[in-house]
Coordinates of C-alpha atoms in Angstrom, one line a residue:
Chain A
M1 CA 80.3 103.6 107.5
T2 CA 83.5 102.0 106.1
R3 CA 83.3 98.8 104.1
I4 CA 86.4 96.6 104.6
L5 CA 87.6 93.7 102.4
G6 CA 89.7 91.1 104.2
I7 CA 91.7 88.6 102.2
D8 CA 93.5 85.4 103.3
P9 CA 95.7 84.6 100.3
G10 CA 96.5 81.1 98.9
L11 CA 97.1 79.7 95.5
R12 CA 94.7 76.8 95.9
V13 CA 92.1 78.7 98.0
T14 CA 92.0 82.5 98.7
G15 CA 89.4 83.4 101.3
F16 CA 87.6 86.8 101.2
G17 CA 85.3 88.5 103.7
V18 CA 83.5 91.9 103.5
I19 CA 82.3 93.7 106.6
E20 CA 81.0 97.1 107.4
K21 CA 82.0 99.2 110.4
H22 CA 78.9 101.2 111.4
G23 CA 79.6 103.5 114.4
Q24 CA 79.8 101.1 117.3
G25 CA 79.0 97.9 115.4
L26 CA 80.2 95.5 112.7
R27 CA 78.0 94.2 110.0
Y28 CA 78.6 91.1 107.8
V29 CA 78.3 91.7 104.1
A30 CA 79.7 88.7 102.3
S31 CA 82.4 86.1 102.3
G32 CA 83.6 83.1 100.3
C33 CA 86.5 81.6 98.5
I34 CA 88.3 82.0 95.1
K35 CA 89.6 78.6 94.1
S36 CA 92.1 77.8 91.3
E37 CA 92.5 74.4 89.7
A38 CA 95.6 72.6 90.8
G39 CA 96.1 71.1 87.3
R40 CA 96.4 74.5 85.6
S41 CA 99.6 76.5 84.9
L42 CA 100.7 79.1 87.4
P43 CA 99.8 82.0 85.0
E44 CA 96.3 80.5 84.6
R45 CA 95.9 80.1 88.3
I46 CA 97.0 83.7 88.9
A47 CA 94.6 84.9 86.2
T48 CA 91.8 83.2 88.1
L49 CA 92.9 84.7 91.4
F50 CA 93.3 88.2 89.9
A51 CA 89.9 88.1 88.2
G52 CA 88.3 86.7 91.3
V53 CA 89.6 89.5 93.5
G54 CA 88.5 92.0 90.9
E55 CA 85.0 90.5 90.8
V56 CA 84.8 90.8 94.6
I57 CA 85.8 94.4 94.5
A58 CA 83.4 95.2 91.6
T59 CA 80.5 93.4 93.4
Y60 CA 81.0 94.7 97.0
A61 CA 82.8 98.0 96.4
P62 CA 84.9 98.0 99.6
A63 CA 86.8 101.2 100.6
E64 CA 89.7 99.5 102.2
A65 CA 91.5 96.2 101.9
V66 CA 93.5 94.2 104.3
V67 CA 95.6 91.1 103.7
E68 CA 97.0 88.6 106.1
K69 CA 100.8 88.6 106.2
V70 CA 101.9 85.1 105.4
C71 CA 104.6 83.1 107.1
V72 CA 107.4 81.2 105.5
N73 CA 106.6 77.5 105.2
V74 CA 109.0 74.6 106.1
N75 CA 108.7 73.7 102.4
P76 CA 110.5 76.5 100.4
Q77 CA 108.5 75.6 97.3
S78 CA 105.2 76.2 99.2
T79 CA 106.6 79.5 100.4
L80 CA 107.3 80.5 96.8
L81 CA 103.8 79.5 95.6
L82 CA 102.1 81.3 98.6
G83 CA 104.2 84.4 97.9
Q84 CA 103.1 84.4 94.2
A85 CA 99.4 84.1 95.3
R86 CA 99.8 86.9 97.8
G87 CA 101.6 89.1 95.2
A88 CA 98.8 88.6 92.7
V89 CA 96.1 89.3 95.4
I90 CA 97.8 92.6 96.4
A91 CA 98.2 93.5 92.7
A92 CA 94.5 93.0 92.2
L93 CA 93.7 95.2 95.2
V94 CA 96.0 98.1 94.2
A95 CA 94.7 97.7 90.6
G96 CA 91.2 98.2 92.1
G97 CA 92.4 101.4 93.7
L98 CA 92.2 100.2 97.3
P99 CA 94.6 101.1 100.1
V100 CA 96.0 97.8 101.5
A101 CA 96.8 97.2 105.1
E102 CA 98.7 94.1 106.4
Y103 CA 98.5 92.2 109.7
T104 CA 100.2 89.1 111.0
A105 CA 98.2 86.0 111.9
L106 CA 99.2 86.8 115.5
Q107 CA 97.8 90.3 115.4
I108 CA 94.6 89.0 113.8
K109 CA 94.1 86.3 116.4
Q110 CA 94.8 88.8 119.2
A111 CA 92.2 91.1 117.8
V112 CA 89.5 88.5 117.2
V113 CA 90.0 85.9 120.0
G114 CA 92.0 87.9 122.5
Q115 CA 95.2 85.8 122.3
G116 CA 97.7 85.2 119.5
K117 CA 97.9 81.4 119.7
A118 CA 94.2 80.7 119.2
A119 CA 93.2 77.6 117.3
K120 CA 91.5 77.9 113.8
E121 CA 88.2 76.7 115.3
Q122 CA 88.3 79.5 118.0
V123 CA 88.8 82.0 115.2
Q124 CA 85.9 80.6 113.3
H125 CA 83.7 80.6 116.4
M126 CA 84.6 84.2 117.4
V127 CA 84.1 85.5 113.8
M128 CA 80.6 83.9 113.9
R129 CA 79.9 85.5 117.2
L130 CA 81.3 89.0 116.4
L131 CA 79.4 89.1 113.1
N132 CA 76.3 87.4 114.5
L133 CA 76.4 84.7 111.8
P134 CA 74.0 81.7 112.0
T135 CA 76.7 79.2 111.1
A136 CA 80.5 79.2 111.1
P137 CA 82.0 80.4 107.8
Q138 CA 84.3 78.1 105.9
A139 CA 87.9 78.3 107.4
D140 CA 89.5 80.5 104.7
A141 CA 86.5 82.8 104.6
A142 CA 86.6 83.0 108.4
D143 CA 90.3 84.0 108.3
A144 CA 89.5 86.7 105.8
L145 CA 86.7 88.0 107.9
A146 CA 89.0 87.9 111.0
C147 CA 91.5 89.9 109.0
A148 CA 88.8 92.6 108.2
I149 CA 87.7 92.6 111.9
C150 CA 91.3 93.1 113.0
H151 CA 91.5 96.1 110.7
A152 CA 88.3 97.6 112.1
H153 CA 89.8 97.2 115.6
A154 CA 93.0 98.9 114.5
H155 CA 90.9 101.8 113.1
A156 CA 89.1 102.0 116.4
A157 CA 92.4 102.0 118.3
L158 CA 93.6 104.8 116.1
G159 CA 90.4 106.7 117.0
K160 CA 89.4 106.8 113.4
L161 CA 86.2 104.9 113.6
G162 CA 85.4 104.9 117.3
A163 CA 85.3 101.9 119.6
L164 CA 84.3 98.5 118.3
A165 CA 81.1 97.0 119.6
E166 CA 81.7 93.3 119.8
N167 CA 78.2 92.2 119.0
G168 CA 76.1 95.1 117.8
A169 CA 72.3 94.6 118.3
E170 CA 71.9 95.9 114.7
N171 CA 73.4 92.7 113.5
R172 CA 70.6 90.5 114.8
T173 CA 68.5 91.0 111.7
L174 CA 71.4 89.9 109.5
R175 CA 70.6 87.7 106.6
A176 CA 72.0 84.1 106.6
Y177 CA 75.6 83.6 105.5
R178 CA 75.6 83.9 101.8
V179 CA 77.5 81.8 99.3
R180 CA 78.0 82.9 95.7
G181 CA 77.9 80.5 92.8
G182 CA 80.4 80.2 90.0
R183 CA 84.0 81.0 90.6
L184 CA 83.4 82.6 93.9
I185 CA 82.2 79.9 96.2
G186 CA 81.4 79.6 99.9
Chain B
M1 CA 106.4 89.2 63.2
T2 CA 105.8 88.4 66.9
R3 CA 106.7 90.9 69.6
I4 CA 107.8 89.2 72.8
L5 CA 108.1 90.7 76.3
G6 CA 110.5 88.9 78.6
I7 CA 110.5 89.6 82.4
D8 CA 113.0 88.8 85.1
P9 CA 111.0 89.5 88.3
G10 CA 112.4 90.9 91.5
L11 CA 110.9 93.1 94.2
R12 CA 113.8 95.5 94.2
V13 CA 114.6 95.4 90.5
T14 CA 112.4 93.8 87.8
G15 CA 114.1 93.6 84.4
F16 CA 112.2 93.7 81.2
G17 CA 113.2 93.2 77.5
V18 CA 111.2 93.4 74.3
I19 CA 112.3 91.7 71.1
E20 CA 110.7 91.0 67.8
K21 CA 110.9 87.7 65.9
H22 CA 111.0 88.5 62.2
G23 CA 111.2 85.3 60.0
Q24 CA 114.7 84.2 60.5
G25 CA 115.9 87.0 62.7
L26 CA 115.5 88.7 66.1
R27 CA 115.2 92.4 66.5
Y28 CA 115.8 94.4 69.7
V29 CA 113.0 96.8 70.6
A30 CA 113.6 98.0 74.2
S31 CA 114.8 96.9 77.6
G32 CA 115.2 98.4 81.1
C33 CA 114.3 97.9 84.8
I34 CA 111.4 98.7 87.1
K35 CA 112.7 99.6 90.5
S36 CA 110.8 99.9 93.8
E37 CA 112.0 101.8 96.8
A38 CA 113.2 99.5 99.6
G39 CA 111.7 101.9 102.3
R40 CA 108.1 101.6 101.0
S41 CA 105.5 99.2 102.2
L42 CA 105.0 95.9 100.3
P43 CA 101.6 97.0 98.8
E44 CA 103.2 100.3 97.6
R45 CA 106.1 98.4 96.0
I46 CA 103.7 95.9 94.4
A47 CA 101.7 98.9 93.1
T48 CA 104.9 100.3 91.5
L49 CA 105.7 97.0 89.9
F50 CA 102.2 96.4 88.6
A51 CA 102.0 99.9 87.2
G52 CA 105.5 99.6 85.7
V53 CA 104.7 96.3 83.9
G54 CA 101.4 97.9 82.7
E55 CA 103.3 100.8 81.3
V56 CA 105.7 98.6 79.4
I57 CA 102.8 96.7 77.9
A58 CA 101.0 99.9 76.9
T59 CA 104.2 101.4 75.4
Y60 CA 105.5 98.3 73.5
A61 CA 102.3 96.3 72.8
P62 CA 103.9 92.8 73.0
A63 CA 101.8 89.9 71.8
E64 CA 103.3 87.3 74.2
A65 CA 105.0 87.4 77.6
V66 CA 107.5 85.2 79.2
V67 CA 108.7 85.2 82.8
E68 CA 111.7 83.5 84.2
K69 CA 110.9 80.8 86.8
V70 CA 112.5 81.7 90.1
C71 CA 114.4 79.4 92.4
V72 CA 113.8 79.1 96.1
N73 CA 116.5 81.1 98.0
V74 CA 118.4 79.9 101.0
N75 CA 116.7 82.7 102.9
P76 CA 113.0 81.8 103.2
Q77 CA 112.0 85.5 103.7
S78 CA 113.7 86.3 100.4
T79 CA 111.9 83.5 98.7
L80 CA 108.6 84.9 100.0
L81 CA 109.4 88.5 98.8
L82 CA 110.5 87.2 95.4
G83 CA 107.4 85.1 95.1
Q84 CA 105.2 88.1 95.8
A85 CA 107.0 90.2 93.1
R86 CA 106.6 87.3 90.6
G87 CA 102.9 87.0 91.4
A88 CA 102.4 90.7 90.9
V89 CA 104.3 90.6 87.6
I90 CA 102.3 87.7 86.3
A91 CA 99.1 89.4 87.5
A92 CA 100.0 92.5 85.5
L93 CA 100.7 90.4 82.4
V94 CA 97.4 88.5 82.5
A95 CA 95.6 91.8 83.3
G96 CA 97.2 93.1 80.1
G97 CA 95.6 90.2 78.2
L98 CA 99.0 88.5 77.4
P99 CA 99.6 84.7 77.3
V100 CA 102.4 84.0 79.7
A101 CA 105.1 81.3 79.2
E102 CA 107.6 80.3 81.8
Y103 CA 111.2 78.9 81.5
T104 CA 113.7 78.0 84.2
A105 CA 117.1 79.8 84.3
L106 CA 118.7 76.6 83.1
Q107 CA 116.4 76.5 80.0
I108 CA 117.1 80.2 79.3
K109 CA 120.9 79.8 79.6
Q110 CA 120.8 76.7 77.5
A111 CA 118.9 78.6 74.8
V112 CA 121.1 81.7 74.8
V113 CA 124.6 80.5 75.7
G114 CA 124.3 76.8 74.8
Q115 CA 124.9 75.5 78.2
G116 CA 122.8 75.7 81.4
K117 CA 125.6 76.6 83.8
A118 CA 126.7 79.8 82.1
A119 CA 127.8 82.8 84.2
K120 CA 125.8 86.0 84.2
E121 CA 128.5 87.8 82.1
Q122 CA 128.2 85.1 79.4
V123 CA 124.4 85.6 79.3
Q124 CA 124.9 89.4 78.9
H125 CA 127.6 88.9 76.2
M126 CA 125.4 86.5 74.2
V127 CA 122.3 88.7 74.5
M128 CA 124.4 91.6 73.2
R129 CA 125.7 89.4 70.3
L130 CA 122.3 87.8 69.4
L131 CA 120.5 91.1 69.3
N132 CA 123.5 93.0 67.8
L133 CA 123.6 95.6 70.6
P134 CA 126.5 98.1 70.8
T135 CA 126.8 97.6 74.6
A136 CA 125.9 95.0 77.1
P137 CA 122.5 95.6 78.7
Q138 CA 122.2 96.0 82.5
A139 CA 122.2 92.5 84.1
D140 CA 118.4 92.4 85.0
A141 CA 117.5 93.7 81.5
A142 CA 119.8 91.2 79.9
D143 CA 118.2 88.3 81.9
A144 CA 114.8 89.6 80.7
L145 CA 116.0 89.7 77.0
A146 CA 117.5 86.2 77.4
C147 CA 114.1 85.1 78.6
A148 CA 112.4 86.5 75.5
I149 CA 115.1 85.0 73.2
C150 CA 114.5 81.6 74.9
H151 CA 110.8 81.9 74.1
A152 CA 111.6 82.8 70.5
H153 CA 113.8 79.6 70.3
A154 CA 111.0 77.5 71.8
H155 CA 108.6 78.9 69.2
A156 CA 111.1 77.9 66.5
A157 CA 111.5 74.4 68.0
L158 CA 107.8 74.0 67.9
G159 CA 107.9 75.1 64.2
K160 CA 105.6 78.0 65.0
L161 CA 107.9 80.7 63.9
G162 CA 110.6 78.9 61.8
A163 CA 114.2 78.5 62.6
L164 CA 116.0 81.1 64.7
A165 CA 118.8 83.0 63.0
E166 CA 121.3 83.7 65.7
N167 CA 122.5 87.0 64.4
G168 CA 120.3 88.2 61.5
A169 CA 121.9 90.6 59.1
E170 CA 118.8 92.8 59.4
N171 CA 119.9 93.6 62.9
R172 CA 123.0 95.5 61.9
T173 CA 121.2 98.7 61.4
L174 CA 119.7 98.5 64.9
R175 CA 119.5 101.7 66.9
A176 CA 121.6 102.1 70.0
Y177 CA 120.4 100.5 73.2
R178 CA 117.7 102.7 74.6
V179 CA 117.1 103.8 78.1
R180 CA 113.8 105.3 79.2
G181 CA 113.6 108.0 81.9
G182 CA 111.3 108.1 84.9
R183 CA 110.2 104.9 86.5
L184 CA 111.5 102.7 83.7
I185 CA 115.2 102.9 83.7
G186 CA 118.0 101.2 81.8

């Protein structure tokens, strides 16, 4: 069993998703968002993000992390803010002792939906199906879960973890999609 | 006495400078650079940067930190890389329990040289004079020291630390500019 933490970084909302790869199947563990208040200073927002990722690591003890590669935005200021959020997230992951893999949005969509230009709703739908969730996760959490699924696929492709079962029967007893209170919200 | 850590963030080279504000004067403590290898993956480079800033904090025990605000680059990809480095640096500072202040390059040049459009060489020269250094610090280290000096000025302006003496007599016995081996280099 390998527990994988996927992260979709953002300064306003950072999505996270934890899954387990069990032989031929995937099991949903948890997902949610870390939000930072827009009115706060950048160091305060980064502190929230860093502590939030640290709390996710402490709570779910993943063995590996994977972060979506971000694209440059048409607005350079947005690119800078997103870059800072992503840098803080990766810092929190390496501070937590996790190896960090990276995939582009295209690779992630390809792995989860089967084609790189899939719409956000398709990603949410396929994440729900692949992890046998009763409802679609919130969009940022779904992206983070998709990221983790993509990494499990890559593992499988490398022969490290065996082939990926797209909808393992063992998942059918899965508990309902969980939302955590406080700073980590669903 | 307040010990201030200034940082000039960059993915390739992050400059740092530590100064002390003693009543009317400033005292140089240390400065240098944290470099990350261009051939490594982004998570590896961020790990180097995060550990390097952590080592500076552990070694010099500053009470406050200040980071230069970065500008968007004409190259969006460079902006993204710089943003990620800055996010990792700020994460390391907040992880070290330090309050983090931010100033623009314009504010820093204004504080150190007296005008916002000063050339890099002028900043290096004034940092050398204000801290009574025998030689000019390396450019990134000088920017980091300038950042720390700007913060000391701002303190003074707020009446927190009293007026800033531009070249305190107590600095004349200062030891030569130090360079640390290993990852932290001068």
